[in-house]
Amino acid sequence: MLQGKSAIITGGIRGIGRAIAEEFCRNGADVLLCYRSNEEKARETAKELACHGTKVELFKGDAADPQTAKDAVAKAKELFGKVDILVNNAGITRDKLIMRMSETDFTDVIDANLNGSFYFLSAAAKIMIKQKSGRIINLSSVAGVKGNPGQVNYSASKAGIMGMTMSAAKELGRRGITVNAIAPGFIDTDMTAVMTDDQKAKIAEAISIGRTGKPEDIAKTALFLASDGASYITGQTICVDGGLTM
């Protein structure tokens, strides 16, 4: 499905990012996995994904630093000759109630989640415009759709990503570039692993399908949006949440 394509995936060595990377590699894409820390995990992930027979390269840097985006995109162009797909997945949380949330708690999340996505989108778009083709997939969240207590910073960053997605889609559509967002619901990742089984069960009760999601659920949606089959879809935010936001 993605044979001959190349992709940049931020936050690509674990959780949702890793699941997307594996789905892309399984379907023929070469990938550049961007990560901020944990070199051992990065090397382990790259080795595992390379078993699918495509090129898997690593790039270390902080998504909140605009130079990281410029250097990562340039590296992908150098390695693969083009940049077909960008997945903006890198993100952090600093969950606190408003009265306890510091200015740094707020701005750190905005810098990593929203600003970082813009930096990579901007750098990749420059190459995609010259190619007259490209797929940009931004990871938002249902927190950006309906809000969450204790997540004013995170919800603001993810709502911003949805607005950025629509605006970028309108700017880039005539250049052969689609821009879409995925808003995951409650997904079993490292971020949710600290919750008890009782807490997870209560959340599952609010989900129409009756279960929490898996990273693979998001990866399948990303694969579709990156494929030729989604060439007439742009500016959309797809909630992959089991019906949580209905």
Tab-separated table of C-alpha atoms in Angstrom:
chain	number	residue	atom	x	y	z
A	1	MET	CA	0.000	0.000	0.000
A	2	LEU	CA	2.925	2.367	0.726
A	3	GLN	CA	5.597	0.768	-1.423
A	4	GLY	CA	8.172	3.313	-2.503
A	5	LYS	CA	6.953	5.913	-0.006
A	6	SER	CA	8.946	7.560	2.764
A	7	ALA	CA	7.651	8.836	6.085
A	8	ILE	CA	8.754	10.922	9.041
A	9	ILE	CA	7.134	9.936	12.346
A	10	THR	CA	7.732	12.049	15.431
A	11	GLY	CA	7.554	10.282	18.768
A	12	GLY	CA	8.027	7.138	16.735
A	13	ILE	CA	9.740	4.696	19.086
A	14	ARG	CA	6.885	3.728	21.410
A	15	GLY	CA	3.124	3.743	21.881
A	16	ILE	CA	1.002	5.098	19.045
A	17	GLY	CA	4.018	6.348	17.107
A	18	ARG	CA	5.656	2.952	17.100
A	19	ALA	CA	2.423	1.249	16.060
A	20	ILE	CA	2.105	3.647	13.113
A	21	ALA	CA	5.735	3.064	12.166
A	22	GLU	CA	5.233	-0.698	12.199
A	23	GLU	CA	2.084	-0.442	10.085
A	24	PHE	CA	3.896	1.754	7.572
A	25	CYS	CA	6.940	-0.542	7.389
A	26	ARG	CA	4.725	-3.607	7.030
A	27	ASN	CA	3.132	-1.896	4.045
A	28	GLY	CA	6.373	-0.979	2.309
A	29	ALA	CA	7.337	2.492	3.542
A	30	ASP	CA	10.801	3.675	4.564
A	31	VAL	CA	10.636	5.590	7.851
A	32	LEU	CA	12.609	8.132	9.837
A	33	LEU	CA	11.742	7.789	13.518
A	34	CYS	CA	12.206	10.972	15.521
A	35	TYR	CA	12.663	10.702	19.267
A	36	ARG	CA	13.821	12.894	22.147
A	37	SER	CA	15.507	10.439	24.536
A	38	ASN	CA	15.993	6.747	25.372
A	39	GLU	CA	18.561	5.747	22.790
A	40	GLU	CA	18.431	2.091	23.795
A	41	LYS	CA	14.703	1.929	23.089
A	42	ALA	CA	15.202	3.772	19.792
A	43	ARG	CA	17.815	1.301	18.573
A	44	GLU	CA	15.681	-1.643	19.693
A	45	THR	CA	12.636	-0.285	17.860
A	46	ALA	CA	14.592	0.383	14.666
A	47	LYS	CA	16.032	-3.135	14.703
A	48	GLU	CA	12.595	-4.698	15.171
A	49	LEU	CA	10.953	-2.637	12.431
A	50	ALA	CA	13.778	-3.292	9.957
A	51	CYS	CA	12.668	-6.938	9.913
A	52	HIS	CA	9.870	-5.859	7.570
A	53	GLY	CA	12.482	-5.190	4.883
A	54	THR	CA	12.257	-1.406	4.552
A	55	LYS	CA	14.701	1.296	5.619
A	56	VAL	CA	14.361	2.415	9.235
A	57	GLU	CA	16.452	5.386	10.323
A	58	LEU	CA	16.623	7.315	13.612
A	59	PHE	CA	16.813	11.018	14.378
A	60	LYS	CA	17.268	12.352	17.909
A	61	GLY	CA	15.954	15.807	18.798
A	62	ASP	CA	13.348	17.785	20.696
A	63	ALA	CA	10.193	18.472	18.678
A	64	ALA	CA	9.756	21.720	20.604
A	65	ASP	CA	12.956	23.031	18.972
A	66	PRO	CA	12.307	24.403	15.460
A	67	GLN	CA	15.823	23.440	14.357
A	68	THR	CA	15.049	19.788	15.105
A	69	ALA	CA	12.246	19.836	12.556
A	70	LYS	CA	14.378	21.478	9.883
A	71	ASP	CA	17.255	19.039	10.444
A	72	ALA	CA	14.995	15.955	10.595
A	73	VAL	CA	13.203	16.819	7.367
A	74	ALA	CA	16.521	17.559	5.644
A	75	LYS	CA	17.851	14.207	6.871
A	76	ALA	CA	14.806	12.349	5.518
A	77	LYS	CA	15.232	14.057	2.152
A	78	GLU	CA	18.902	13.094	2.110
A	79	LEU	CA	18.220	9.469	3.093
A	80	PHE	CA	15.150	8.762	0.974
A	81	GLY	CA	15.288	11.387	-1.769
A	82	LYS	CA	11.809	12.699	-0.884
A	83	VAL	CA	9.310	13.107	1.940
A	84	ASP	CA	5.937	11.585	1.134
A	85	ILE	CA	4.343	11.389	4.576
A	86	LEU	CA	4.656	13.288	7.857
A	87	VAL	CA	3.064	11.998	11.063
A	88	ASN	CA	3.106	14.554	13.882
A	89	ASN	CA	2.764	12.280	16.893
A	90	ALA	CA	5.238	13.605	19.489
A	91	GLY	CA	3.570	14.982	22.587
A	92	ILE	CA	3.716	15.319	26.360
A	93	THR	CA	1.317	15.821	29.259
A	94	ARG	CA	1.575	17.922	32.418
A	95	ASP	CA	-1.818	17.195	33.946
A	96	LYS	CA	-2.888	19.459	36.831
A	97	LEU	CA	-5.953	21.376	37.908
A	98	ILE	CA	-6.005	25.000	36.756
A	99	MET	CA	-5.280	26.378	40.234
A	100	ARG	CA	-2.149	24.218	40.474
A	101	MET	CA	-0.936	24.526	36.894
A	102	SER	CA	2.109	26.744	36.494
A	103	GLU	CA	2.914	28.873	33.471
A	104	THR	CA	5.683	26.402	32.637
A	105	ASP	CA	3.287	23.448	32.856
A	106	PHE	CA	1.114	25.161	30.262
A	107	THR	CA	3.766	26.437	27.876
A	108	ASP	CA	5.818	23.210	27.906
A	109	VAL	CA	2.811	21.260	26.619
A	110	ILE	CA	1.939	23.894	24.008
A	111	ASP	CA	5.573	24.001	22.851
A	112	ALA	CA	5.890	20.223	22.474
A	113	ASN	CA	2.441	19.365	21.138
A	114	LEU	CA	1.252	22.341	19.104
A	115	ASN	CA	4.362	24.321	18.240
A	116	GLY	CA	6.339	21.157	17.535
A	117	SER	CA	3.659	19.961	15.113
A	118	PHE	CA	3.782	23.317	13.336
A	119	TYR	CA	7.576	23.230	13.040
A	120	PHE	CA	7.523	19.810	11.371
A	121	LEU	CA	4.505	20.660	9.205
A	122	SER	CA	6.184	23.829	7.969
A	123	ALA	CA	9.505	22.124	7.206
A	124	ALA	CA	7.909	19.144	5.453
A	125	ALA	CA	5.484	21.305	3.462
A	126	LYS	CA	8.376	23.123	1.794
A	127	ILE	CA	9.564	19.853	0.271
A	128	MET	CA	6.088	18.520	-0.455
A	129	ILE	CA	5.146	21.696	-2.345
A	130	LYS	CA	8.113	21.164	-4.677
A	131	GLN	CA	7.087	17.519	-5.107
A	132	LYS	CA	3.436	18.555	-5.649
A	133	SER	CA	2.390	15.694	-3.389
A	134	GLY	CA	2.323	14.705	0.255
A	135	ARG	CA	0.335	13.426	3.212
A	136	ILE	CA	0.422	15.182	6.583
A	137	ILE	CA	-1.232	13.450	9.544
A	138	ASN	CA	-1.466	15.286	12.861
A	139	LEU	CA	-2.282	13.488	16.110
A	140	SER	CA	-4.879	15.410	18.066
A	141	SER	CA	-7.029	13.922	20.864
A	142	VAL	CA	-10.614	13.688	22.030
A	143	ALA	CA	-9.380	15.995	24.814
A	144	GLY	CA	-9.216	18.670	22.127
A	145	VAL	CA	-12.772	17.872	21.049
A	146	LYS	CA	-14.561	17.810	24.391
A	147	GLY	CA	-11.983	18.902	26.977
A	148	ASN	CA	-10.822	17.097	30.102
A	149	PRO	CA	-10.543	18.292	33.692
A	150	GLY	CA	-6.905	18.657	34.685
A	151	GLN	CA	-5.849	18.990	31.049
A	152	VAL	CA	-6.360	22.639	30.146
A	153	ASN	CA	-2.876	22.708	28.606
A	154	TYR	CA	-3.186	19.387	26.765
A	155	SER	CA	-6.730	20.079	25.544
A	156	ALA	CA	-5.694	23.512	24.275
A	157	SER	CA	-2.739	22.043	22.380
A	158	LYS	CA	-4.839	19.328	20.761
A	159	ALA	CA	-7.687	21.704	19.839
A	160	GLY	CA	-5.049	23.945	18.273
A	161	ILE	CA	-3.819	21.041	16.175
A	162	MET	CA	-7.302	20.585	14.735
A	163	GLY	CA	-7.491	24.254	13.752
A	164	MET	CA	-4.004	24.112	12.267
A	165	THR	CA	-4.989	21.004	10.285
A	166	MET	CA	-7.967	22.742	8.662
A	167	SER	CA	-6.023	25.888	7.798
A	168	ALA	CA	-3.059	23.965	6.394
A	169	ALA	CA	-5.406	21.786	4.333
A	170	LYS	CA	-6.892	24.892	2.712
A	171	GLU	CA	-3.447	26.303	1.931
A	172	LEU	CA	-1.841	23.118	0.632
A	173	GLY	CA	-4.658	21.263	-1.142
A	174	ARG	CA	-3.975	22.709	-4.570
A	175	ARG	CA	-0.343	21.649	-4.213
A	176	GLY	CA	-1.335	17.981	-4.048
A	177	ILE	CA	-0.946	17.773	-0.270
A	178	THR	CA	-3.609	16.492	2.102
A	179	VAL	CA	-3.630	17.410	5.790
A	180	ASN	CA	-5.740	15.476	8.270
A	181	ALA	CA	-5.851	14.795	11.993
A	182	ILE	CA	-6.614	11.762	14.107
A	183	ALA	CA	-8.168	12.284	17.543
A	184	PRO	CA	-7.575	9.139	19.589
A	185	GLY	CA	-9.819	8.325	22.504
A	186	PHE	CA	-8.631	6.295	25.491
A	187	ILE	CA	-5.749	4.220	24.120
A	188	ASP	CA	-3.706	1.678	26.079
A	189	THR	CA	-0.206	3.211	26.100
A	190	ASP	CA	2.528	4.033	28.610
A	191	MET	CA	0.560	7.166	29.524
A	192	THR	CA	-2.416	5.109	30.677
A	193	ALA	CA	-0.491	2.149	32.116
A	194	VAL	CA	-0.360	3.815	35.545
A	195	MET	CA	-4.150	3.595	35.887
A	196	THR	CA	-5.769	0.786	37.859
A	197	ASP	CA	-7.970	-1.856	36.266
A	198	ASP	CA	-10.973	-0.359	38.076
A	199	GLN	CA	-10.251	3.067	36.605
A	200	LYS	CA	-9.945	1.597	33.118
A	201	ALA	CA	-13.182	-0.341	33.584
A	202	LYS	CA	-15.070	2.836	34.486
A	203	ILE	CA	-13.744	4.572	31.376
A	204	ALA	CA	-14.717	1.577	29.225
A	205	GLU	CA	-18.304	1.933	30.471
A	206	ALA	CA	-18.500	5.355	28.775
A	207	ILE	CA	-17.267	3.950	25.448
A	208	SER	CA	-19.941	2.704	23.058
A	209	ILE	CA	-17.856	-0.239	21.872
A	210	GLY	CA	-17.205	-1.189	25.495
A	211	ARG	CA	-13.431	-1.363	25.465
A	212	THR	CA	-10.420	0.882	25.496
A	213	GLY	CA	-8.460	1.307	22.286
A	214	LYS	CA	-5.127	-0.091	21.181
A	215	PRO	CA	-2.292	1.739	19.393
A	216	GLU	CA	-3.003	-0.477	16.389
A	217	ASP	CA	-6.475	1.073	16.090
A	218	ILE	CA	-4.836	4.443	15.472
A	219	ALA	CA	-2.163	2.966	13.214
A	220	LYS	CA	-4.746	1.486	10.835
A	221	THR	CA	-6.387	4.901	10.463
A	222	ALA	CA	-3.030	6.558	9.833
A	223	LEU	CA	-2.240	3.957	7.171
A	224	PHE	CA	-5.470	4.738	5.360
A	225	LEU	CA	-4.904	8.512	5.492
A	226	ALA	CA	-1.375	8.012	4.144
A	227	SER	CA	-2.564	5.830	1.280
A	228	ASP	CA	-3.790	6.708	-2.212
A	229	GLY	CA	-7.260	5.650	-1.089
A	230	ALA	CA	-7.525	8.817	1.010
A	231	SER	CA	-6.536	11.223	-1.778
A	232	TYR	CA	-9.881	13.061	-1.622
A	233	ILE	CA	-9.918	13.490	2.160
A	234	THR	CA	-8.372	16.611	3.660
A	235	GLY	CA	-8.943	19.039	6.513
A	236	GLN	CA	-10.670	16.372	8.587
A	237	THR	CA	-10.292	15.253	12.187
A	238	ILE	CA	-11.227	11.601	12.590
A	239	CYS	CA	-12.129	10.571	16.123
A	240	VAL	CA	-10.911	7.025	16.721
A	241	ASP	CA	-12.472	6.610	20.133
A	242	GLY	CA	-14.943	3.747	20.104
A	243	GLY	CA	-17.804	6.227	20.244
A	244	LEU	CA	-16.595	8.121	23.325
A	245	THR	CA	-17.361	11.569	21.900
A	246	MET	CA	-20.848	10.776	20.576
